[in-house]
GROMACS .gro file of C-alpha atoms in nm:
model
  496
    1UNK     CA    1   3.552   0.866   0.566
    2UNK     CA    2   3.479   0.589   0.319
    3UNK     CA    3   3.580   0.227   0.348
    4UNK     CA    4   3.638  -0.042   0.091
    5UNK     CA    5   3.458  -0.340   0.239
    6UNK     CA    6   3.376  -0.584  -0.043
    7UNK     CA    7   3.010  -0.603   0.066
    8UNK     CA    8   2.956  -0.229   0.017
    9UNK     CA    9   2.826  -0.149  -0.325
   10UNK     CA   10   2.739   0.188  -0.471
   11UNK     CA   11   2.586   0.073  -0.800
   12UNK     CA   12   2.478  -0.248  -0.967
   13UNK     CA   13   2.726  -0.423  -1.189
   14UNK     CA   14   2.688  -0.374  -1.563
   15UNK     CA   15   2.590  -0.740  -1.613
   16UNK     CA   16   2.398  -0.771  -1.287
   17UNK     CA   17   2.429  -1.042  -1.024
   18UNK     CA   18   2.458  -1.394  -1.178
   19UNK     CA   19   2.168  -1.521  -0.963
   20UNK     CA   20   1.960  -1.203  -0.990
   21UNK     CA   21   1.641  -1.369  -1.120
   22UNK     CA   22   1.643  -1.633  -0.848
   23UNK     CA   23   1.705  -1.362  -0.588
   24UNK     CA   24   1.417  -1.161  -0.734
   25UNK     CA   25   1.195  -1.463  -0.679
   26UNK     CA   26   1.305  -1.489  -0.316
   27UNK     CA   27   1.249  -1.125  -0.230
   28UNK     CA   28   0.921  -1.125  -0.422
   29UNK     CA   29   0.798  -1.398  -0.188
   30UNK     CA   30   0.875  -1.177   0.110
   31UNK     CA   31   0.717  -0.879  -0.065
   32UNK     CA   32   0.404  -1.079  -0.145
   33UNK     CA   33   0.349  -1.169   0.219
   34UNK     CA   34   0.374  -0.810   0.338
   35UNK     CA   35   0.144  -0.670   0.070
   36UNK     CA   36  -0.111  -0.945   0.124
   37UNK     CA   37  -0.165  -0.819   0.476
   38UNK     CA   38  -0.274  -0.480   0.345
   39UNK     CA   39  -0.597  -0.634   0.213
   40UNK     CA   40  -0.636  -0.977   0.373
   41UNK     CA   41  -0.840  -0.825   0.656
   42UNK     CA   42  -1.103  -0.688   0.418
   43UNK     CA   43  -1.294  -1.016   0.386
   44UNK     CA   44  -1.264  -1.081   0.760
   45UNK     CA   45  -1.462  -0.768   0.846
   46UNK     CA   46  -1.792  -0.951   0.906
   47UNK     CA   47  -1.617  -1.212   1.125
   48UNK     CA   48  -1.435  -0.946   1.328
   49UNK     CA   49  -1.753  -0.743   1.365
   50UNK     CA   50  -1.936  -1.044   1.508
   51UNK     CA   51  -1.667  -1.223   1.710
   52UNK     CA   52  -1.475  -0.924   1.849
   53UNK     CA   53  -1.756  -0.669   1.844
   54UNK     CA   54  -1.550  -0.442   1.620
   55UNK     CA   55  -1.705  -0.114   1.503
   56UNK     CA   56  -1.634   0.046   1.165
   57UNK     CA   57  -1.375   0.269   1.331
   58UNK     CA   58  -1.211  -0.037   1.492
   59UNK     CA   59  -1.193  -0.209   1.154
   60UNK     CA   60  -1.034   0.097   0.996
   61UNK     CA   61  -0.774   0.111   1.272
   62UNK     CA   62  -0.695  -0.259   1.232
   63UNK     CA   63  -0.613  -0.184   0.870
   64UNK     CA   64  -0.452   0.156   0.923
   65UNK     CA   65  -0.238   0.055   1.222
   66UNK     CA   66  -0.044  -0.167   0.983
   67UNK     CA   67  -0.013   0.078   0.696
   68UNK     CA   68   0.049   0.386   0.911
   69UNK     CA   69   0.337   0.231   1.105
   70UNK     CA   70   0.490   0.131   0.773
   71UNK     CA   71   0.438   0.482   0.635
   72UNK     CA   72   0.611   0.636   0.933
   73UNK     CA   73   0.906   0.398   0.939
   74UNK     CA   74   0.976   0.329   0.571
   75UNK     CA   75   1.210   0.624   0.522
   76UNK     CA   76   1.405   0.538   0.835
   77UNK     CA   77   1.412   0.171   0.738
   78UNK     CA   78   1.543   0.260   0.392
   79UNK     CA   79   1.814   0.481   0.537
   80UNK     CA   80   1.912   0.209   0.785
   81UNK     CA   81   1.929  -0.048   0.505
   82UNK     CA   82   2.162   0.175   0.303
   83UNK     CA   83   2.384   0.235   0.605
   84UNK     CA   84   2.390  -0.099   0.786
   85UNK     CA   85   2.321  -0.349   0.509
   86UNK     CA   86   2.016  -0.436   0.304
   87UNK     CA   87   2.044  -0.809   0.368
   88UNK     CA   88   2.056  -0.751   0.744
   89UNK     CA   89   1.746  -0.533   0.734
   90UNK     CA   90   1.562  -0.782   0.511
   91UNK     CA   91   1.636  -1.062   0.756
   92UNK     CA   92   1.531  -0.853   1.056
   93UNK     CA   93   1.213  -0.747   0.878
   94UNK     CA   94   1.111  -1.106   0.810
   95UNK     CA   95   1.167  -1.203   1.173
   96UNK     CA   96   0.969  -0.908   1.312
   97UNK     CA   97   0.689  -0.963   1.063
   98UNK     CA   98   0.664  -1.327   1.168
   99UNK     CA   99   0.643  -1.240   1.537
  100UNK     CA  100   0.375  -0.979   1.469
  101UNK     CA  101   0.175  -1.230   1.263
  102UNK     CA  102   0.184  -1.478   1.550
  103UNK     CA  103   0.059  -1.215   1.796
  104UNK     CA  104  -0.219  -1.108   1.556
  105UNK     CA  105  -0.336  -1.465   1.503
  106UNK     CA  106  -0.368  -1.521   1.878
  107UNK     CA  107  -0.528  -1.182   1.961
  108UNK     CA  108  -0.842  -1.196   2.176
  109UNK     CA  109  -0.962  -0.835   2.151
  110UNK     CA  110  -0.969  -0.550   1.903
  111UNK     CA  111  -0.701  -0.366   2.102
  112UNK     CA  112  -0.464  -0.662   2.091
  113UNK     CA  113  -0.519  -0.709   1.720
  114UNK     CA  114  -0.456  -0.341   1.646
  115UNK     CA  115  -0.134  -0.353   1.851
  116UNK     CA  116  -0.020  -0.671   1.674
  117UNK     CA  117  -0.092  -0.518   1.335
  118UNK     CA  118   0.121  -0.219   1.431
  119UNK     CA  119   0.402  -0.459   1.523
  120UNK     CA  120   0.369  -0.630   1.187
  121UNK     CA  121   0.401  -0.286   1.029
  122UNK     CA  122   0.751  -0.249   1.177
  123UNK     CA  123   0.869  -0.566   1.006
  124UNK     CA  124   0.682  -0.473   0.692
  125UNK     CA  125   0.862  -0.140   0.673
  126UNK     CA  126   1.200  -0.313   0.671
  127UNK     CA  127   1.084  -0.562   0.409
  128UNK     CA  128   0.926  -0.316   0.168
  129UNK     CA  129   1.231  -0.091   0.154
  130UNK     CA  130   1.492  -0.362   0.124
  131UNK     CA  131   1.318  -0.566  -0.148
  132UNK     CA  132   1.310  -0.280  -0.399
  133UNK     CA  133   1.656  -0.157  -0.292
  134UNK     CA  134   1.801  -0.504  -0.353
  135UNK     CA  135   1.639  -0.512  -0.699
  136UNK     CA  136   1.814  -0.187  -0.786
  137UNK     CA  137   2.148  -0.327  -0.666
  138UNK     CA  138   2.151  -0.672  -0.828
  139UNK     CA  139   2.017  -0.579  -1.173
  140UNK     CA  140   2.200  -0.384  -1.442
  141UNK     CA  141   2.044  -0.045  -1.529
  142UNK     CA  142   1.920  -0.181  -1.862
  143UNK     CA  143   1.715  -0.444  -1.676
  144UNK     CA  144   1.573  -0.216  -1.409
  145UNK     CA  145   1.245  -0.144  -1.588
  146UNK     CA  146   1.171  -0.512  -1.646
  147UNK     CA  147   1.271  -0.615  -1.294
  148UNK     CA  148   1.066  -0.338  -1.135
  149UNK     CA  149   0.772  -0.442  -1.354
  150UNK     CA  150   0.784  -0.794  -1.209
  151UNK     CA  151   0.834  -0.655  -0.856
  152UNK     CA  152   0.535  -0.427  -0.905
  153UNK     CA  153   0.322  -0.711  -1.044
  154UNK     CA  154   0.396  -0.917  -0.733
  155UNK     CA  155   0.288  -0.621  -0.520
  156UNK     CA  156  -0.036  -0.591  -0.715
  157UNK     CA  157  -0.088  -0.966  -0.687
  158UNK     CA  158  -0.060  -0.950  -0.310
  159UNK     CA  159  -0.278  -0.641  -0.289
  160UNK     CA  160  -0.561  -0.796  -0.488
  161UNK     CA  161  -0.525  -1.159  -0.375
  162UNK     CA  162  -0.549  -1.073  -0.006
  163UNK     CA  163  -0.929  -1.105  -0.017
  164UNK     CA  164  -0.906  -1.433  -0.213
  165UNK     CA  165  -0.661  -1.597   0.027
  166UNK     CA  166  -0.839  -1.452   0.328
  167UNK     CA  167  -1.172  -1.580   0.197
  168UNK     CA  168  -1.036  -1.932   0.145
  169UNK     CA  169  -0.887  -1.943   0.494
  170UNK     CA  170  -1.203  -1.806   0.658
  171UNK     CA  171  -1.413  -2.072   0.485
  172UNK     CA  172  -1.209  -2.342   0.661
  173UNK     CA  173  -1.062  -2.187   0.979
  174UNK     CA  174  -1.119  -1.910   1.228
  175UNK     CA  175  -1.020  -1.551   1.149
  176UNK     CA  176  -0.682  -1.569   1.328
  177UNK     CA  177  -0.557  -1.819   1.070
  178UNK     CA  178  -0.527  -1.541   0.810
  179UNK     CA  179  -0.221  -1.422   1.005
  180UNK     CA  180  -0.077  -1.758   1.109
  181UNK     CA  181  -0.040  -1.866   0.743
  182UNK     CA  182   0.238  -1.606   0.721
  183UNK     CA  183   0.462  -1.812   0.949
  184UNK     CA  184   0.575  -2.087   0.706
  185UNK     CA  185   0.633  -1.824   0.436
  186UNK     CA  186   0.845  -1.620   0.677
  187UNK     CA  187   1.049  -1.929   0.771
  188UNK     CA  188   1.111  -2.015   0.405
  189UNK     CA  189   1.198  -1.654   0.329
  190UNK     CA  190   1.453  -1.638   0.610
  191UNK     CA  191   1.635  -1.947   0.485
  192UNK     CA  192   1.636  -1.822   0.126
  193UNK     CA  193   1.752  -1.469   0.214
  194UNK     CA  194   2.040  -1.593   0.430
  195UNK     CA  195   2.146  -1.836   0.156
  196UNK     CA  196   2.103  -1.634  -0.163
  197UNK     CA  197   2.077  -1.258  -0.114
  198UNK     CA  198   2.412  -1.072  -0.124
  199UNK     CA  199   2.487  -0.797   0.127
  200UNK     CA  200   2.517  -0.440   0.001
  201UNK     CA  201   2.568  -0.104   0.174
  202UNK     CA  202   2.618   0.259   0.091
  203UNK     CA  203   2.987   0.347   0.103
  204UNK     CA  204   2.917   0.644   0.325
  205UNK     CA  205   2.593   0.588   0.514
  206UNK     CA  206   2.417   0.885   0.667
  207UNK     CA  207   2.345   0.924   1.035
  208UNK     CA  208   1.990   0.798   1.111
  209UNK     CA  209   1.731   1.075   1.129
  210UNK     CA  210   1.548   0.961   1.443
  211UNK     CA  211   1.361   1.287   1.502
  212UNK     CA  212   1.238   1.285   1.143
  213UNK     CA  213   1.103   0.933   1.190
  214UNK     CA  214   0.916   1.034   1.506
  215UNK     CA  215   0.771   1.348   1.349
  216UNK     CA  216   0.654   1.173   1.030
  217UNK     CA  217   0.490   0.890   1.225
  218UNK     CA  218   0.307   1.124   1.463
  219UNK     CA  219   0.198   1.359   1.186
  220UNK     CA  220   0.055   1.096   0.955
  221UNK     CA  221  -0.112   0.904   1.236
  222UNK     CA  222  -0.280   1.221   1.362
  223UNK     CA  223  -0.395   1.309   1.012
  224UNK     CA  224  -0.563   0.976   0.947
  225UNK     CA  225  -0.711   0.965   1.298
  226UNK     CA  226  -0.878   1.300   1.233
  227UNK     CA  227  -1.026   1.170   0.908
  228UNK     CA  228  -1.150   0.846   1.064
  229UNK     CA  229  -1.300   1.026   1.363
  230UNK     CA  230  -1.478   1.295   1.158
  231UNK     CA  231  -1.802   1.105   1.088
  232UNK     CA  232  -1.826   0.973   1.445
  233UNK     CA  233  -1.753   1.290   1.641
  234UNK     CA  234  -1.831   1.556   1.381
  235UNK     CA  235  -1.586   1.737   1.155
  236UNK     CA  236  -1.604   2.053   1.367
  237UNK     CA  237  -1.572   1.879   1.704
  238UNK     CA  238  -1.287   1.967   1.935
  239UNK     CA  239  -1.138   1.618   1.913
  240UNK     CA  240  -1.117   1.618   1.534
  241UNK     CA  241  -1.008   1.981   1.503
  242UNK     CA  242  -0.733   1.936   1.763
  243UNK     CA  243  -0.604   1.618   1.600
  244UNK     CA  244  -0.603   1.781   1.256
  245UNK     CA  245  -0.414   2.079   1.397
  246UNK     CA  246  -0.155   1.846   1.549
  247UNK     CA  247  -0.118   1.670   1.214
  248UNK     CA  248  -0.064   1.994   1.021
  249UNK     CA  249   0.176   2.133   1.280
  250UNK     CA  250   0.386   1.819   1.316
  251UNK     CA  251   0.409   1.758   0.941
  252UNK     CA  252   0.512   2.121   0.888
  253UNK     CA  253   0.778   2.078   1.157
  254UNK     CA  254   0.890   1.758   0.985
  255UNK     CA  255   0.935   1.942   0.654
  256UNK     CA  256   1.127   2.223   0.829
  257UNK     CA  257   1.352   1.976   1.011
  258UNK     CA  258   1.426   1.782   0.692
  259UNK     CA  259   1.525   2.104   0.513
  260UNK     CA  260   1.773   2.196   0.789
  261UNK     CA  261   1.925   1.872   0.914
  262UNK     CA  262   2.252   1.767   0.738
  263UNK     CA  263   2.141   1.401   0.721
  264UNK     CA  264   1.771   1.421   0.624
  265UNK     CA  265   1.555   1.112   0.614
  266UNK     CA  266   1.376   1.273   0.320
  267UNK     CA  267   1.596   1.497   0.106
  268UNK     CA  268   1.358   1.770  -0.007
  269UNK     CA  269   1.588   1.845  -0.300
  270UNK     CA  270   1.443   1.535  -0.469
  271UNK     CA  271   1.118   1.726  -0.519
  272UNK     CA  272   1.293   1.975  -0.748
  273UNK     CA  273   1.316   1.692  -1.000
  274UNK     CA  274   0.989   1.709  -1.198
  275UNK     CA  275   1.018   1.345  -1.298
  276UNK     CA  276   1.034   1.250  -0.933
  277UNK     CA  277   0.753   1.486  -0.833
  278UNK     CA  278   0.525   1.365  -1.113
  279UNK     CA  279   0.571   1.003  -1.015
  280UNK     CA  280   0.518   1.091  -0.648
  281UNK     CA  281   0.187   1.267  -0.721
  282UNK     CA  282   0.062   0.983  -0.937
  283UNK     CA  283   0.163   0.707  -0.696
  284UNK     CA  284   0.002   0.874  -0.395
  285UNK     CA  285  -0.332   0.931  -0.566
  286UNK     CA  286  -0.342   0.594  -0.741
  287UNK     CA  287  -0.299   0.411  -0.410
  288UNK     CA  288  -0.545   0.648  -0.243
  289UNK     CA  289  -0.819   0.551  -0.486
  290UNK     CA  290  -0.726   0.184  -0.506
  291UNK     CA  291  -0.683   0.118  -0.135
  292UNK     CA  292  -1.010   0.278  -0.036
  293UNK     CA  293  -1.205   0.135  -0.328
  294UNK     CA  294  -1.102  -0.227  -0.263
  295UNK     CA  295  -1.174  -0.184   0.109
  296UNK     CA  296  -1.528  -0.072   0.023
  297UNK     CA  297  -1.586  -0.320  -0.259
  298UNK     CA  298  -1.527  -0.628  -0.044
  299UNK     CA  299  -1.779  -0.494   0.211
  300UNK     CA  300  -2.034  -0.436  -0.066
  301UNK     CA  301  -1.991  -0.789  -0.201
  302UNK     CA  302  -2.049  -0.943   0.143
  303UNK     CA  303  -2.290  -0.709   0.319
  304UNK     CA  304  -2.504  -0.605   0.021
  305UNK     CA  305  -2.478  -0.886  -0.233
  306UNK     CA  306  -2.451  -1.162   0.028
  307UNK     CA  307  -2.123  -1.317  -0.093
  308UNK     CA  308  -1.930  -1.540   0.143
  309UNK     CA  309  -1.565  -1.458   0.224
  310UNK     CA  310  -1.426  -1.695  -0.040
  311UNK     CA  311  -1.676  -1.580  -0.302
  312UNK     CA  312  -1.579  -1.219  -0.237
  313UNK     CA  313  -1.212  -1.307  -0.277
  314UNK     CA  314  -1.273  -1.491  -0.604
  315UNK     CA  315  -1.484  -1.200  -0.730
  316UNK     CA  316  -1.194  -0.955  -0.690
  317UNK     CA  317  -0.928  -1.192  -0.834
  318UNK     CA  318  -0.957  -1.074  -1.200
  319UNK     CA  319  -0.779  -0.753  -1.104
  320UNK     CA  320  -0.469  -0.942  -0.989
  321UNK     CA  321  -0.480  -1.187  -1.279
  322UNK     CA  322  -0.484  -0.900  -1.529
  323UNK     CA  323  -0.186  -0.729  -1.368
  324UNK     CA  324   0.020  -1.047  -1.346
  325UNK     CA  325  -0.051  -1.157  -1.703
  326UNK     CA  326   0.032  -0.819  -1.856
  327UNK     CA  327   0.352  -0.771  -1.653
  328UNK     CA  328   0.496  -1.122  -1.664
  329UNK     CA  329   0.421  -1.158  -2.036
  330UNK     CA  330   0.603  -0.832  -2.109
  331UNK     CA  331   0.299  -0.676  -2.278
  332UNK     CA  332   0.286  -0.386  -2.032
  333UNK     CA  333   0.657  -0.317  -2.079
  334UNK     CA  334   0.610  -0.303  -2.458
  335UNK     CA  335   0.321  -0.057  -2.421
  336UNK     CA  336   0.531   0.157  -2.188
  337UNK     CA  337   0.822   0.166  -2.433
  338UNK     CA  338   0.592   0.253  -2.722
  339UNK     CA  339   0.384   0.520  -2.548
  340UNK     CA  340   0.649   0.680  -2.328
  341UNK     CA  341   0.616   0.733  -1.954
  342UNK     CA  342   0.393   1.047  -1.952
  343UNK     CA  343   0.132   0.905  -2.191
  344UNK     CA  344   0.144   0.561  -2.030
  345UNK     CA  345   0.083   0.707  -1.683
  346UNK     CA  346  -0.208   0.920  -1.804
  347UNK     CA  347  -0.365   0.629  -1.990
  348UNK     CA  348  -0.327   0.401  -1.688
  349UNK     CA  349  -0.500   0.654  -1.461
  350UNK     CA  350  -0.784   0.708  -1.709
  351UNK     CA  351  -0.842   0.332  -1.724
  352UNK     CA  352  -0.837   0.296  -1.346
  353UNK     CA  353  -1.071   0.590  -1.296
  354UNK     CA  354  -1.311   0.441  -1.551
  355UNK     CA  355  -1.294   0.112  -1.363
  356UNK     CA  356  -1.392   0.276  -1.036
  357UNK     CA  357  -1.681   0.456  -1.206
  358UNK     CA  358  -1.799   0.125  -1.352
  359UNK     CA  359  -1.792  -0.039  -1.010
  360UNK     CA  360  -1.978   0.254  -0.856
  361UNK     CA  361  -2.251   0.284  -1.117
  362UNK     CA  362  -2.296  -0.068  -1.254
  363UNK     CA  363  -2.312  -0.278  -0.937
  364UNK     CA  364  -2.690  -0.279  -0.973
  365UNK     CA  365  -2.643  -0.477  -1.295
  366UNK     CA  366  -2.488  -0.767  -1.102
  367UNK     CA  367  -2.129  -0.892  -1.113
  368UNK     CA  368  -2.079  -0.798  -1.479
  369UNK     CA  369  -2.037  -0.430  -1.392
  370UNK     CA  370  -1.792  -0.513  -1.114
  371UNK     CA  371  -1.593  -0.743  -1.345
  372UNK     CA  372  -1.564  -0.471  -1.609
  373UNK     CA  373  -1.438  -0.229  -1.346
  374UNK     CA  374  -1.182  -0.475  -1.210
  375UNK     CA  375  -1.046  -0.550  -1.558
  376UNK     CA  376  -1.007  -0.179  -1.638
  377UNK     CA  377  -0.832  -0.120  -1.307
  378UNK     CA  378  -0.605  -0.420  -1.366
  379UNK     CA  379  -0.489  -0.293  -1.707
  380UNK     CA  380  -0.427   0.051  -1.558
  381UNK     CA  381  -0.224  -0.093  -1.268
  382UNK     CA  382  -0.015  -0.312  -1.497
  383UNK     CA  383   0.081  -0.013  -1.709
  384UNK     CA  384   0.110   0.265  -1.451
  385UNK     CA  385   0.259   0.119  -1.133
  386UNK     CA  386   0.594   0.003  -1.281
  387UNK     CA  387   0.630   0.329  -1.474
  388UNK     CA  388   0.592   0.540  -1.160
  389UNK     CA  389   0.812   0.318  -0.944
  390UNK     CA  390   1.088   0.326  -1.206
  391UNK     CA  391   1.056   0.705  -1.239
  392UNK     CA  392   1.100   0.747  -0.864
  393UNK     CA  393   1.395   0.509  -0.833
  394UNK     CA  394   1.574   0.644  -1.142
  395UNK     CA  395   1.564   0.994  -0.992
  396UNK     CA  396   1.749   0.872  -0.678
  397UNK     CA  397   2.129   0.808  -0.668
  398UNK     CA  398   2.207   0.432  -0.665
  399UNK     CA  399   2.376   0.461  -0.326
  400UNK     CA  400   2.044   0.589  -0.188
  401UNK     CA  401   1.842   0.294  -0.320
  402UNK     CA  402   1.705   0.219   0.026
  403UNK     CA  403   1.589   0.576   0.074
  404UNK     CA  404   1.432   0.573  -0.273
  405UNK     CA  405   1.249   0.252  -0.191
  406UNK     CA  406   1.143   0.409   0.137
  407UNK     CA  407   0.994   0.706  -0.044
  408UNK     CA  408   0.815   0.480  -0.291
  409UNK     CA  409   0.680   0.260  -0.013
  410UNK     CA  410   0.586   0.552   0.212
  411UNK     CA  411   0.374   0.712  -0.058
  412UNK     CA  412   0.208   0.382  -0.149
  413UNK     CA  413   0.130   0.291   0.212
  414UNK     CA  414   0.023   0.641   0.307
  415UNK     CA  415  -0.200   0.669   0.002
  416UNK     CA  416  -0.354   0.330   0.076
  417UNK     CA  417  -0.416   0.411   0.443
  418UNK     CA  418  -0.550   0.756   0.366
  419UNK     CA  419  -0.775   0.611   0.096
  420UNK     CA  420  -0.929   0.367   0.342
  421UNK     CA  421  -0.980   0.650   0.590
  422UNK     CA  422  -1.117   0.912   0.351
  423UNK     CA  423  -1.338   0.688   0.139
  424UNK     CA  424  -1.451   0.507   0.452
  425UNK     CA  425  -1.539   0.845   0.602
  426UNK     CA  426  -1.737   0.938   0.289
  427UNK     CA  427  -1.927   0.610   0.312
  428UNK     CA  428  -1.999   0.656   0.682
  429UNK     CA  429  -2.113   1.015   0.639
  430UNK     CA  430  -2.347   0.926   0.353
  431UNK     CA  431  -2.477   0.621   0.537
  432UNK     CA  432  -2.542   0.817   0.858
  433UNK     CA  433  -2.719   1.093   0.665
  434UNK     CA  434  -2.959   0.847   0.501
  435UNK     CA  435  -3.006   0.622   0.803
  436UNK     CA  436  -2.997   0.844   1.115
  437UNK     CA  437  -3.056   0.546   1.341
  438UNK     CA  438  -2.751   0.366   1.202
  439UNK     CA  439  -2.520   0.235   1.471
  440UNK     CA  440  -2.142   0.199   1.441
  441UNK     CA  441  -2.163  -0.047   1.149
  442UNK     CA  442  -2.395  -0.184   0.883
  443UNK     CA  443  -2.459  -0.512   1.072
  444UNK     CA  444  -2.563  -0.313   1.379
  445UNK     CA  445  -2.799  -0.100   1.171
  446UNK     CA  446  -2.950  -0.411   1.013
  447UNK     CA  447  -2.994  -0.571   1.354
  448UNK     CA  448  -3.190  -0.271   1.480
  449UNK     CA  449  -3.408  -0.249   1.166
  450UNK     CA  450  -3.773  -0.338   1.211
  451UNK     CA  451  -3.918  -0.531   0.920
  452UNK     CA  452  -3.793  -0.617   0.572
  453UNK     CA  453  -3.871  -0.270   0.434
  454UNK     CA  454  -3.648  -0.107   0.693
  455UNK     CA  455  -3.368  -0.355   0.617
  456UNK     CA  456  -3.392  -0.275   0.246
  457UNK     CA  457  -3.369   0.096   0.325
  458UNK     CA  458  -3.053   0.038   0.531
  459UNK     CA  459  -2.890  -0.166   0.252
  460UNK     CA  460  -2.985   0.094  -0.009
  461UNK     CA  461  -2.829   0.364   0.207
  462UNK     CA  462  -2.507   0.164   0.235
  463UNK     CA  463  -2.503   0.112  -0.143
  464UNK     CA  464  -2.549   0.487  -0.195
  465UNK     CA  465  -2.256   0.557   0.037
  466UNK     CA  466  -2.046   0.303  -0.153
  467UNK     CA  467  -2.124   0.470  -0.485
  468UNK     CA  468  -2.030   0.814  -0.353
  469UNK     CA  469  -1.703   0.682  -0.212
  470UNK     CA  470  -1.602   0.504  -0.532
  471UNK     CA  471  -1.668   0.819  -0.736
  472UNK     CA  472  -1.449   1.023  -0.499
  473UNK     CA  473  -1.174   0.765  -0.554
  474UNK     CA  474  -1.220   0.787  -0.931
  475UNK     CA  475  -1.177   1.165  -0.927
  476UNK     CA  476  -0.861   1.132  -0.715
  477UNK     CA  477  -0.706   0.878  -0.951
  478UNK     CA  478  -0.788   1.082  -1.261
  479UNK     CA  479  -0.643   1.396  -1.103
  480UNK     CA  480  -0.327   1.202  -1.023
  481UNK     CA  481  -0.294   1.094  -1.384
  482UNK     CA  482  -0.323   1.448  -1.518
  483UNK     CA  483  -0.075   1.595  -1.268
  484UNK     CA  484   0.176   1.314  -1.306
  485UNK     CA  485   0.170   1.314  -1.686
  486UNK     CA  486   0.213   1.693  -1.708
  487UNK     CA  487   0.512   1.691  -1.472
  488UNK     CA  488   0.671   1.390  -1.640
  489UNK     CA  489   0.630   1.554  -1.981
  490UNK     CA  490   0.795   1.873  -1.854
  491UNK     CA  491   1.081   1.669  -1.710
  492UNK     CA  492   1.139   1.499  -2.044
  493UNK     CA  493   1.141   1.830  -2.228
  494UNK     CA  494   1.377   1.979  -1.973
  495UNK     CA  495   1.627   1.695  -2.012
  496UNK     CA  496   1.606   1.689  -2.392
   0.00000   0.00000   0.00000
C-alpha cells in the first residue's frame, strides 16, 4: 500500500529544489570526508610500520577493512535510505563515521585500528549512498549530469588529496590525528544536514534484504583476503584455496538469492541494460587500477625516493587539481557532450592507462615522469567518472535512487579495495622473488640488509615490483575502457 506523506518523493521536481546548490555543497563536504579516508592512510604507512609494527598485510587490512565493509553494506544502506528516509540515513552515517574516527585516532594496536576502520566503513556506507541519492532527488533531470560531475569531482578530490592532507598532519602531529581531524567536519556536517537537507523516501519501500547483505559482505571479504594472503602463504596453500572457494561459493549463492527473492538488494534485471552494464564494467576496472596504483605510488615516493609524508602528498596533488579544474569549470562536461558517452569513456580510460604506464616506466627520470602520469590520469578521471556515474544512475528508476547510489558506491569501493589487494599482491610477489630474504615489508628487508650494495638491491627489487603492479593496473583500466565503450555504444544503437 502506498501513502501520501509530503516527505516521500518519487522523482525530482522539474525545476529542482530552490536550495539545491547549497545542499550539494553540504553533502559534498560529507562525501569529501568519507572519500579522504580511502587514501589518507597511504602516507602514514611508514609511521604505522614503525610505531605499531604493522606488516604489509596489516597495512592492506587497515585500508581494506574500511572499503570492504562499505562494499558489503552500500546496497543495504541504499535500500534503507530509499525506504526509511535519505536524510535520516545521512545523519546516522555522519554520526557513526565520527565515532569510528574517534576510535581509530585513539587506537593502540593494529587490531584496534583495523576494527575502528571497519566501524568507520559502516558510517561511510550510509554517507556514500545518501549523498548521490539526494543529488538525484533535489536536481531536475536536465541538471543531473552537471550536478553529478561536481559530486564526482569532489570524490576525486578526496581520493587524491588524502595523501596531501595526511602528509601535512603527519608532519605536525602523530598518526592518530589523521582520523581525529574528521570530528569537526562531522559536527559541521550534522548541523548543516539537519538544517538544510530535505527528507525524501520511496513511496513503496522494499523490505530490507538482510541475507543478501550478509552474503555479499562475507563473499567479498573472503575474496580479498585470499588475494592478500596469496603471496604470504602461497597461492596453492590450503588457507588461500579454502578462502577463495568460500568467496566463489558465497558470491554464487548471493547471485542466486538475489534472482529469487521478491525484494532483492541488487535487482539482477538491471544488468540486462547494456548502458548500465557498460558503466558498471568501466567503473569497477577504473577504480581497480586507480586505487591500487595510488596505494603503491605513495609507498614508492617515500620508501624509494625518500619523500617525507607531506612531500608525498604534494607530489600526488596535481591529479586532484586537474580533476577539480576540469569539472568545476565545465570543460569536462563540454567534452562529454561533444564526444558522446561511449567515446568519452574510451578516451578517458586510454588517458588513465597511459598515465599509469608513464608512472611505471618513467619514475627513473625523476618526478617529471610521475607528474606526466598524474596529469594524464587526472584528465581521464575528470572525463570518465561523471559519465559512468550518470550512466548508472540514469538506468535506475528515480524511486530507487538509493539503490542506484549503492550500486555505484559498491563497485567503486570494491574496485578500489580489490585494486589495493591485487596490485599489492603483485608487488609483494615480485619483491619476494627478487629478494628471497625479504621480511614482511620493505623497511624490514632494508633493516636486515648488510651493506649499501644490499640495500640498493632491495630498493631496486621494490621498484621492479612497483613497475609490474602499475602495468597490471594500466591493462585493467584499458580493458575497462574498451568493454564499457562497446556496451555503451550498443545501448545507444538499441535505443535509437
